[in-house]
JSON list of C-alpha atoms in Angstrom, two decimals:
[
{"chain": "A", "resi": 1, "resn": "MET", "atom": "CA", "xyz": [53.93, -35.06, 49.20]},
{"chain": "A", "resi": 2, "resn": "LYS", "atom": "CA", "xyz": [55.26, -38.51, 48.27]},
{"chain": "A", "resi": 3, "resn": "LYS", "atom": "CA", "xyz": [52.64, -40.12, 50.49]},
{"chain": "A", "resi": 4, "resn": "ILE", "atom": "CA", "xyz": [49.85, -38.12, 48.87]},
{"chain": "A", "resi": 5, "resn": "GLY", "atom": "CA", "xyz": [51.21, -39.03, 45.42]},
{"chain": "A", "resi": 6, "resn": "LEU", "atom": "CA", "xyz": [51.29, -42.72, 46.31]},
{"chain": "A", "resi": 7, "resn": "LEU", "atom": "CA", "xyz": [47.80, -42.51, 47.75]},
{"chain": "A", "resi": 8, "resn": "LEU", "atom": "CA", "xyz": [46.49, -40.89, 44.55]},
{"chain": "A", "resi": 9, "resn": "ALA", "atom": "CA", "xyz": [48.26, -43.50, 42.42]},
{"chain": "A", "resi": 10, "resn": "ALA", "atom": "CA", "xyz": [46.75, -46.30, 44.53]},
{"chain": "A", "resi": 11, "resn": "LEU", "atom": "CA", "xyz": [43.30, -44.75, 44.18]},
{"chain": "A", "resi": 12, "resn": "LEU", "atom": "CA", "xyz": [43.63, -44.30, 40.45]},
{"chain": "A", "resi": 13, "resn": "LEU", "atom": "CA", "xyz": [44.76, -47.88, 39.97]},
{"chain": "A", "resi": 14, "resn": "SER", "atom": "CA", "xyz": [42.11, -49.35, 42.25]},
{"chain": "A", "resi": 15, "resn": "PRO", "atom": "CA", "xyz": [39.58, -51.69, 40.61]},
{"chain": "A", "resi": 16, "resn": "LEU", "atom": "CA", "xyz": [36.81, -49.17, 41.31]},
{"chain": "A", "resi": 17, "resn": "ALA", "atom": "CA", "xyz": [38.66, -46.39, 39.52]},
{"chain": "A", "resi": 18, "resn": "LEU", "atom": "CA", "xyz": [39.51, -48.74, 36.65]},
{"chain": "A", "resi": 19, "resn": "ALA", "atom": "CA", "xyz": [35.87, -49.80, 36.37]},
{"chain": "A", "resi": 20, "resn": "GLN", "atom": "CA", "xyz": [34.84, -46.18, 36.08]},
{"chain": "A", "resi": 21, "resn": "THR", "atom": "CA", "xyz": [37.37, -45.30, 33.39]},
{"chain": "A", "resi": 22, "resn": "THR", "atom": "CA", "xyz": [37.05, -48.39, 31.17]},
{"chain": "A", "resi": 23, "resn": "PRO", "atom": "CA", "xyz": [34.14, -48.28, 28.70]},
{"chain": "A", "resi": 24, "resn": "ALA", "atom": "CA", "xyz": [31.14, -50.30, 29.86]},
{"chain": "A", "resi": 25, "resn": "ALA", "atom": "CA", "xyz": [30.78, -53.71, 28.25]},
{"chain": "A", "resi": 26, "resn": "PRO", "atom": "CA", "xyz": [27.80, -53.84, 25.86]},
{"chain": "A", "resi": 27, "resn": "LYS", "atom": "CA", "xyz": [24.71, -55.06, 27.67]},
{"chain": "A", "resi": 28, "resn": "ALA", "atom": "CA", "xyz": [23.13, -58.29, 26.50]},
{"chain": "A", "resi": 29, "resn": "GLN", "atom": "CA", "xyz": [20.09, -57.52, 24.38]},
{"chain": "A", "resi": 30, "resn": "ALA", "atom": "CA", "xyz": [16.87, -58.00, 26.33]},
{"chain": "A", "resi": 31, "resn": "PRO", "atom": "CA", "xyz": [14.77, -60.79, 24.84]},
{"chain": "A", "resi": 32, "resn": "GLN", "atom": "CA", "xyz": [11.93, -59.59, 22.65]},
{"chain": "A", "resi": 33, "resn": "THR", "atom": "CA", "xyz": [8.46, -60.98, 23.24]},
{"chain": "A", "resi": 34, "resn": "TRP", "atom": "CA", "xyz": [6.54, -62.32, 20.27]},
{"chain": "A", "resi": 35, "resn": "TYR", "atom": "CA", "xyz": [2.82, -62.80, 20.21]},
{"chain": "A", "resi": 36, "resn": "VAL", "atom": "CA", "xyz": [1.18, -65.35, 17.96]},
{"chain": "A", "resi": 37, "resn": "ALA", "atom": "CA", "xyz": [-2.26, -64.55, 16.56]},
{"chain": "A", "resi": 38, "resn": "PRO", "atom": "CA", "xyz": [-4.64, -67.48, 16.05]},
{"chain": "A", "resi": 39, "resn": "ILE", "atom": "CA", "xyz": [-4.20, -68.92, 12.55]},
{"chain": "A", "resi": 40, "resn": "VAL", "atom": "CA", "xyz": [-6.75, -67.70, 9.99]},
{"chain": "A", "resi": 41, "resn": "ILE", "atom": "CA", "xyz": [-8.65, -70.55, 8.34]},
{"chain": "A", "resi": 42, "resn": "ASP", "atom": "CA", "xyz": [-11.67, -71.34, 6.21]},
{"chain": "A", "resi": 43, "resn": "GLU", "atom": "CA", "xyz": [-14.25, -72.17, 8.88]},
{"chain": "A", "resi": 44, "resn": "THR", "atom": "CA", "xyz": [-16.15, -74.46, 6.49]},
{"chain": "A", "resi": 45, "resn": "SER", "atom": "CA", "xyz": [-13.15, -76.76, 5.99]},
{"chain": "A", "resi": 46, "resn": "GLU", "atom": "CA", "xyz": [-12.94, -79.63, 8.49]},
{"chain": "A", "resi": 47, "resn": "ALA", "atom": "CA", "xyz": [-9.41, -80.51, 7.29]},
{"chain": "A", "resi": 48, "resn": "GLN", "atom": "CA", "xyz": [-8.25, -76.98, 8.11]},
{"chain": "A", "resi": 49, "resn": "LYS", "atom": "CA", "xyz": [-9.91, -77.03, 11.53]},
{"chain": "A", "resi": 50, "resn": "ALA", "atom": "CA", "xyz": [-8.16, -80.29, 12.46]},
{"chain": "A", "resi": 51, "resn": "LEU", "atom": "CA", "xyz": [-4.76, -79.06, 11.30]},
{"chain": "A", "resi": 52, "resn": "THR", "atom": "CA", "xyz": [-5.19, -75.68, 12.97]},
{"chain": "A", "resi": 53, "resn": "GLN", "atom": "CA", "xyz": [-5.24, -76.97, 16.55]},
{"chain": "A", "resi": 54, "resn": "GLN", "atom": "CA", "xyz": [-2.08, -79.00, 16.02]},
{"chain": "A", "resi": 55, "resn": "PHE", "atom": "CA", "xyz": [-0.24, -76.22, 14.20]},
{"chain": "A", "resi": 56, "resn": "MET", "atom": "CA", "xyz": [-1.02, -73.49, 16.73]},
{"chain": "A", "resi": 57, "resn": "ALA", "atom": "CA", "xyz": [0.15, -75.70, 19.58]},
{"chain": "A", "resi": 58, "resn": "GLN", "atom": "CA", "xyz": [3.42, -76.31, 17.70]},
{"chain": "A", "resi": 59, "resn": "MET", "atom": "CA", "xyz": [3.79, -72.63, 16.77]},
{"chain": "A", "resi": 60, "resn": "ILE", "atom": "CA", "xyz": [3.64, -71.53, 20.40]},
{"chain": "A", "resi": 61, "resn": "LYS", "atom": "CA", "xyz": [5.85, -74.43, 21.53]},
{"chain": "A", "resi": 62, "resn": "THR", "atom": "CA", "xyz": [8.62, -73.83, 18.99]},
{"chain": "A", "resi": 63, "resn": "ILE", "atom": "CA", "xyz": [8.66, -70.04, 18.74]},
{"chain": "A", "resi": 64, "resn": "LYS", "atom": "CA", "xyz": [11.72, -69.78, 20.99]},
{"chain": "A", "resi": 65, "resn": "VAL", "atom": "CA", "xyz": [14.19, -69.97, 18.14]},
{"chain": "A", "resi": 66, "resn": "ASN", "atom": "CA", "xyz": [17.93, -69.22, 18.21]},
{"chain": "A", "resi": 67, "resn": "GLU", "atom": "CA", "xyz": [17.60, -67.49, 21.58]},
{"chain": "A", "resi": 68, "resn": "TYR", "atom": "CA", "xyz": [15.93, -64.48, 19.93]},
{"chain": "A", "resi": 69, "resn": "GLN", "atom": "CA", "xyz": [12.88, -64.45, 22.18]},
{"chain": "A", "resi": 70, "resn": "ILE", "atom": "CA", "xyz": [9.95, -66.36, 23.62]},
{"chain": "A", "resi": 71, "resn": "GLY", "atom": "CA", "xyz": [6.61, -66.46, 21.86]},
{"chain": "A", "resi": 72, "resn": "LYS", "atom": "CA", "xyz": [3.29, -66.10, 23.62]},
{"chain": "A", "resi": 73, "resn": "ALA", "atom": "CA", "xyz": [-0.21, -66.61, 22.33]},
{"chain": "A", "resi": 74, "resn": "LEU", "atom": "CA", "xyz": [-2.03, -63.31, 21.90]},
{"chain": "A", "resi": 75, "resn": "GLY", "atom": "CA", "xyz": [-3.73, -62.62, 25.22]},
{"chain": "A", "resi": 76, "resn": "LYS", "atom": "CA", "xyz": [-4.44, -59.41, 27.10]},
{"chain": "A", "resi": 77, "resn": "THR", "atom": "CA", "xyz": [-1.97, -57.39, 24.99]},
{"chain": "A", "resi": 78, "resn": "GLN", "atom": "CA", "xyz": [-4.04, -55.96, 22.16]},
{"chain": "A", "resi": 79, "resn": "ASP", "atom": "CA", "xyz": [-1.19, -54.01, 20.55]},
{"chain": "A", "resi": 80, "resn": "PRO", "atom": "CA", "xyz": [1.99, -56.06, 20.93]},
{"chain": "A", "resi": 81, "resn": "LYS", "atom": "CA", "xyz": [5.33, -54.85, 19.57]},
{"chain": "A", "resi": 82, "resn": "TRP", "atom": "CA", "xyz": [5.80, -58.04, 17.49]},
{"chain": "A", "resi": 83, "resn": "LEU", "atom": "CA", "xyz": [2.99, -60.20, 16.18]},
{"chain": "A", "resi": 84, "resn": "ILE", "atom": "CA", "xyz": [3.12, -63.27, 13.93]},
{"chain": "A", "resi": 85, "resn": "ARG", "atom": "CA", "xyz": [0.01, -63.95, 11.89]},
{"chain": "A", "resi": 86, "resn": "THR", "atom": "CA", "xyz": [-0.48, -67.07, 9.81]},
{"chain": "A", "resi": 87, "resn": "ARG", "atom": "CA", "xyz": [-3.12, -68.14, 7.33]},
{"chain": "A", "resi": 88, "resn": "LEU", "atom": "CA", "xyz": [-3.95, -71.65, 6.15]},
{"chain": "A", "resi": 89, "resn": "MET", "atom": "CA", "xyz": [-5.21, -71.99, 2.59]},
{"chain": "A", "resi": 90, "resn": "PRO", "atom": "CA", "xyz": [-5.60, -74.62, -0.14]},
{"chain": "A", "resi": 91, "resn": "ALA", "atom": "CA", "xyz": [-2.26, -75.39, -1.75]},
{"chain": "A", "resi": 92, "resn": "SER", "atom": "CA", "xyz": [-1.74, -74.00, -5.22]},
{"chain": "A", "resi": 93, "resn": "SER", "atom": "CA", "xyz": [1.21, -73.56, -7.54]},
{"chain": "A", "resi": 94, "resn": "ASP", "atom": "CA", "xyz": [-0.25, -70.20, -8.57]},
{"chain": "A", "resi": 95, "resn": "PRO", "atom": "CA", "xyz": [0.52, -67.11, -6.49]},
{"chain": "A", "resi": 96, "resn": "LEU", "atom": "CA", "xyz": [-2.38, -65.13, -5.10]},
{"chain": "A", "resi": 97, "resn": "VAL", "atom": "CA", "xyz": [-0.70, -61.84, -6.00]},
{"chain": "A", "resi": 98, "resn": "GLY", "atom": "CA", "xyz": [2.59, -61.11, -7.71]},
{"chain": "A", "resi": 99, "resn": "LYS", "atom": "CA", "xyz": [5.26, -63.61, -8.73]},
{"chain": "A", "resi": 100, "resn": "LYS", "atom": "CA", "xyz": [5.47, -67.20, -7.52]},
{"chain": "A", "resi": 101, "resn": "HIS", "atom": "CA", "xyz": [8.62, -67.86, -5.52]},
{"chain": "A", "resi": 102, "resn": "PRO", "atom": "CA", "xyz": [10.72, -70.65, -7.03]},
{"chain": "A", "resi": 103, "resn": "GLN", "atom": "CA", "xyz": [11.52, -72.61, -3.85]},
{"chain": "A", "resi": 104, "resn": "GLY", "atom": "CA", "xyz": [9.01, -75.07, -2.48]},
{"chain": "A", "resi": 105, "resn": "LEU", "atom": "CA", "xyz": [9.04, -76.85, 0.89]},
{"chain": "A", "resi": 106, "resn": "THR", "atom": "CA", "xyz": [6.49, -79.54, 1.70]},
{"chain": "A", "resi": 107, "resn": "TYR", "atom": "CA", "xyz": [6.17, -80.65, 5.30]},
{"chain": "A", "resi": 108, "resn": "GLY", "atom": "CA", "xyz": [4.96, -84.20, 5.83]},
{"chain": "A", "resi": 109, "resn": "LYS", "atom": "CA", "xyz": [4.30, -87.02, 3.41]},
{"chain": "A", "resi": 110, "resn": "GLY", "atom": "CA", "xyz": [1.51, -87.17, 0.92]},
{"chain": "A", "resi": 111, "resn": "ILE", "atom": "CA", "xyz": [0.02, -84.74, -1.55]},
{"chain": "A", "resi": 112, "resn": "PRO", "atom": "CA", "xyz": [0.48, -81.07, -0.59]},
{"chain": "A", "resi": 113, "resn": "THR", "atom": "CA", "xyz": [-3.13, -80.06, -0.15]},
{"chain": "A", "resi": 114, "resn": "GLN", "atom": "CA", "xyz": [-2.72, -77.00, 2.10]},
{"chain": "A", "resi": 115, "resn": "GLU", "atom": "CA", "xyz": [-0.15, -74.29, 2.64]},
{"chain": "A", "resi": 116, "resn": "ILE", "atom": "CA", "xyz": [0.61, -71.69, 5.26]},
{"chain": "A", "resi": 117, "resn": "VAL", "atom": "CA", "xyz": [1.52, -68.07, 4.63]},
{"chain": "A", "resi": 118, "resn": "GLY", "atom": "CA", "xyz": [2.73, -65.86, 7.45]},
{"chain": "A", "resi": 119, "resn": "GLU", "atom": "CA", "xyz": [3.49, -62.28, 8.22]},
{"chain": "A", "resi": 120, "resn": "LEU", "atom": "CA", "xyz": [5.33, -60.38, 10.91]},
{"chain": "A", "resi": 121, "resn": "ILE", "atom": "CA", "xyz": [3.72, -57.23, 12.25]},
{"chain": "A", "resi": 122, "resn": "MET", "atom": "CA", "xyz": [5.82, -54.59, 14.05]},
{"chain": "A", "resi": 123, "resn": "ASP", "atom": "CA", "xyz": [3.90, -51.91, 15.94]},
{"chain": "A", "resi": 124, "resn": "GLY", "atom": "CA", "xyz": [0.83, -52.60, 13.80]},
{"chain": "A", "resi": 125, "resn": "THR", "atom": "CA", "xyz": [2.70, -52.44, 10.46]},
{"chain": "A", "resi": 126, "resn": "LEU", "atom": "CA", "xyz": [3.44, -55.42, 8.21]},
{"chain": "A", "resi": 127, "resn": "VAL", "atom": "CA", "xyz": [7.24, -55.70, 7.90]},
{"chain": "A", "resi": 128, "resn": "ALA", "atom": "CA", "xyz": [7.82, -59.29, 6.72]},
{"chain": "A", "resi": 129, "resn": "HIS", "atom": "CA", "xyz": [5.99, -61.73, 4.49]},
{"chain": "A", "resi": 130, "resn": "ILE", "atom": "CA", "xyz": [6.69, -65.44, 4.93]},
{"chain": "A", "resi": 131, "resn": "GLY", "atom": "CA", "xyz": [5.38, -67.69, 2.18]},
{"chain": "A", "resi": 132, "resn": "GLN", "atom": "CA", "xyz": [4.95, -67.95, -1.57]},
{"chain": "A", "resi": 133, "resn": "GLY", "atom": "CA", "xyz": [4.29, -64.89, -3.69]},
{"chain": "A", "resi": 134, "resn": "TRP", "atom": "CA", "xyz": [1.58, -63.45, -1.48]},
{"chain": "A", "resi": 135, "resn": "ARG", "atom": "CA", "xyz": [1.41, -59.74, -0.77]},
{"chain": "A", "resi": 136, "resn": "GLU", "atom": "CA", "xyz": [-2.03, -58.85, 0.58]},
{"chain": "A", "resi": 137, "resn": "PRO", "atom": "CA", "xyz": [-2.15, -58.52, 4.40]},
{"chain": "A", "resi": 138, "resn": "ILE", "atom": "CA", "xyz": [-4.09, -61.26, 6.18]},
{"chain": "A", "resi": 139, "resn": "VAL", "atom": "CA", "xyz": [-6.16, -58.61, 7.95]},
{"chain": "A", "resi": 140, "resn": "PRO", "atom": "CA", "xyz": [-7.44, -56.08, 5.36]},
{"chain": "A", "resi": 141, "resn": "GLY", "atom": "CA", "xyz": [-6.38, -52.51, 5.99]},
{"chain": "A", "resi": 142, "resn": "THR", "atom": "CA", "xyz": [-3.13, -53.41, 7.79]},
{"chain": "A", "resi": 143, "resn": "PRO", "atom": "CA", "xyz": [-0.50, -50.75, 7.06]},
{"chain": "A", "resi": 144, "resn": "VAL", "atom": "CA", "xyz": [2.44, -52.12, 5.04]},
{"chain": "A", "resi": 145, "resn": "ALA", "atom": "CA", "xyz": [6.05, -50.97, 5.43]},
{"chain": "A", "resi": 146, "resn": "GLU", "atom": "CA", "xyz": [7.67, -49.33, 2.42]},
{"chain": "A", "resi": 147, "resn": "LYS", "atom": "CA", "xyz": [10.08, -52.27, 2.10]},
{"chain": "A", "resi": 148, "resn": "LEU", "atom": "CA", "xyz": [9.14, -55.76, 3.23]},
{"chain": "A", "resi": 149, "resn": "SER", "atom": "CA", "xyz": [11.35, -58.66, 4.16]},
{"chain": "A", "resi": 150, "resn": "ILE", "atom": "CA", "xyz": [10.29, -61.49, 1.86]},
{"chain": "A", "resi": 151, "resn": "THR", "atom": "CA", "xyz": [10.97, -65.10, 2.66]},
{"chain": "A", "resi": 152, "resn": "ASN", "atom": "CA", "xyz": [10.98, -66.86, -0.68]},
{"chain": "A", "resi": 153, "resn": "TYR", "atom": "CA", "xyz": [9.47, -70.19, 0.19]},
{"chain": "A", "resi": 154, "resn": "ARG", "atom": "CA", "xyz": [6.17, -71.89, -0.29]},
{"chain": "A", "resi": 155, "resn": "TYR", "atom": "CA", "xyz": [5.24, -73.78, 2.86]},
{"chain": "A", "resi": 156, "resn": "ALA", "atom": "CA", "xyz": [2.98, -76.62, 1.73]},
{"chain": "A", "resi": 157, "resn": "ILE", "atom": "CA", "xyz": [1.67, -79.36, 4.01]},
{"chain": "A", "resi": 158, "resn": "GLY", "atom": "CA", "xyz": [1.30, -82.95, 2.88]},
{"chain": "A", "resi": 159, "resn": "ASN", "atom": "CA", "xyz": [-2.04, -84.61, 3.57]},
{"chain": "A", "resi": 160, "resn": "GLU", "atom": "CA", "xyz": [-0.22, -87.22, 5.72]},
{"chain": "A", "resi": 161, "resn": "ALA", "atom": "CA", "xyz": [1.63, -84.64, 7.84]},
{"chain": "A", "resi": 162, "resn": "LYS", "atom": "CA", "xyz": [2.23, -85.51, 11.50]},
{"chain": "A", "resi": 163, "resn": "ALA", "atom": "CA", "xyz": [2.75, -83.25, 14.51]},
{"chain": "A", "resi": 164, "resn": "GLY", "atom": "CA", "xyz": [6.54, -83.41, 14.04]},
{"chain": "A", "resi": 165, "resn": "ASP", "atom": "CA", "xyz": [6.20, -82.01, 10.52]},
{"chain": "A", "resi": 166, "resn": "LEU", "atom": "CA", "xyz": [4.10, -79.14, 11.83]},
{"chain": "A", "resi": 167, "resn": "GLU", "atom": "CA", "xyz": [6.65, -78.50, 14.55]},
{"chain": "A", "resi": 168, "resn": "GLU", "atom": "CA", "xyz": [9.35, -78.20, 11.90]},
{"chain": "A", "resi": 169, "resn": "LEU", "atom": "CA", "xyz": [7.17, -75.80, 9.88]},
{"chain": "A", "resi": 170, "resn": "ALA", "atom": "CA", "xyz": [6.40, -73.69, 12.95]},
{"chain": "A", "resi": 171, "resn": "ALA", "atom": "CA", "xyz": [10.10, -73.52, 13.80]},
{"chain": "A", "resi": 172, "resn": "GLN", "atom": "CA", "xyz": [10.93, -72.42, 10.24]},
{"chain": "A", "resi": 173, "resn": "ILE", "atom": "CA", "xyz": [8.35, -69.62, 10.33]},
{"chain": "A", "resi": 174, "resn": "GLY", "atom": "CA", "xyz": [9.62, -68.57, 13.76]},
{"chain": "A", "resi": 175, "resn": "PHE", "atom": "CA", "xyz": [13.22, -68.63, 12.55]},
{"chain": "A", "resi": 176, "resn": "GLU", "atom": "CA", "xyz": [12.45, -66.39, 9.55]},
{"chain": "A", "resi": 177, "resn": "ALA", "atom": "CA", "xyz": [10.47, -63.95, 11.71]},
{"chain": "A", "resi": 178, "resn": "GLY", "atom": "CA", "xyz": [13.25, -64.00, 14.31]},
{"chain": "A", "resi": 179, "resn": "LYS", "atom": "CA", "xyz": [15.83, -62.86, 11.78]},
{"chain": "A", "resi": 180, "resn": "VAL", "atom": "CA", "xyz": [13.66, -59.82, 10.96]},
{"chain": "A", "resi": 181, "resn": "ILE", "atom": "CA", "xyz": [13.10, -59.08, 14.67]},
{"chain": "A", "resi": 182, "resn": "ALA", "atom": "CA", "xyz": [16.87, -59.24, 15.22]},
{"chain": "A", "resi": 183, "resn": "ARG", "atom": "CA", "xyz": [17.24, -56.51, 12.55]},
{"chain": "A", "resi": 184, "resn": "GLY", "atom": "CA", "xyz": [14.66, -54.34, 14.30]},
{"chain": "A", "resi": 185, "resn": "GLY", "atom": "CA", "xyz": [12.06, -55.02, 11.60]},
{"chain": "A", "resi": 186, "resn": "LYS", "atom": "CA", "xyz": [14.26, -53.78, 8.74]},
{"chain": "A", "resi": 187, "resn": "PRO", "atom": "CA", "xyz": [14.61, -55.79, 5.51]},
{"chain": "A", "resi": 188, "resn": "LEU", "atom": "CA", "xyz": [18.01, -57.05, 4.39]},
{"chain": "A", "resi": 189, "resn": "PRO", "atom": "CA", "xyz": [19.90, -54.37, 2.46]},
{"chain": "A", "resi": 190, "resn": "GLU", "atom": "CA", "xyz": [19.81, -54.91, -1.28]},
{"chain": "A", "resi": 191, "resn": "LYS", "atom": "CA", "xyz": [22.93, -56.41, -2.81]},
{"chain": "A", "resi": 192, "resn": "VAL", "atom": "CA", "xyz": [24.89, -53.95, -4.91]},
{"chain": "A", "resi": 193, "resn": "THR", "atom": "CA", "xyz": [26.42, -55.46, -8.02]},
{"chain": "A", "resi": 194, "resn": "LYS", "atom": "CA", "xyz": [29.91, -54.20, -8.68]},
{"chain": "A", "resi": 195, "resn": "LYS", "atom": "CA", "xyz": [30.44, -52.53, -12.04]},
{"chain": "A", "resi": 196, "resn": "LYS", "atom": "CA", "xyz": [33.40, -53.85, -14.00]}
]
């Protein structure tokens, strides 16, 4: 009986038995894949056309932000899980819709003549807006989540902006979208003010 008891004890304490009884370590989260839609521009504006090619190249290049995931240009996947859309428009201190956000970031030297607004789409629904005071989806008819993540910045571009400035802007947009992706598309919970 002693031998059987020792054998059982040895089995129970074996690494295999220990591996089966200890809770499994949490698996590393699989990287999410982002897709980047071509930037929406005014086709009659030569300045926008020139900036577009540079910006899209930077957007795809810098989308791997904080190890969240790797971005890909929109290709054969027509309905990706995560999609970043951006729109280039003339810079203005007036919001298109709603309230103007107070913060302003200008990328590159010179007069801010253009600005970029962005949005993050999850499963076809708009879940995050990136840019100043703008609420209408870039593509009309896009369903909008009940609560949106709002990034309160205005991303203006100086008329002397270089590729490095656009890379910084692309990284910032990717970083903001990445934070929303890391939360599974949910907005930050609202802060509750404590009653005295």
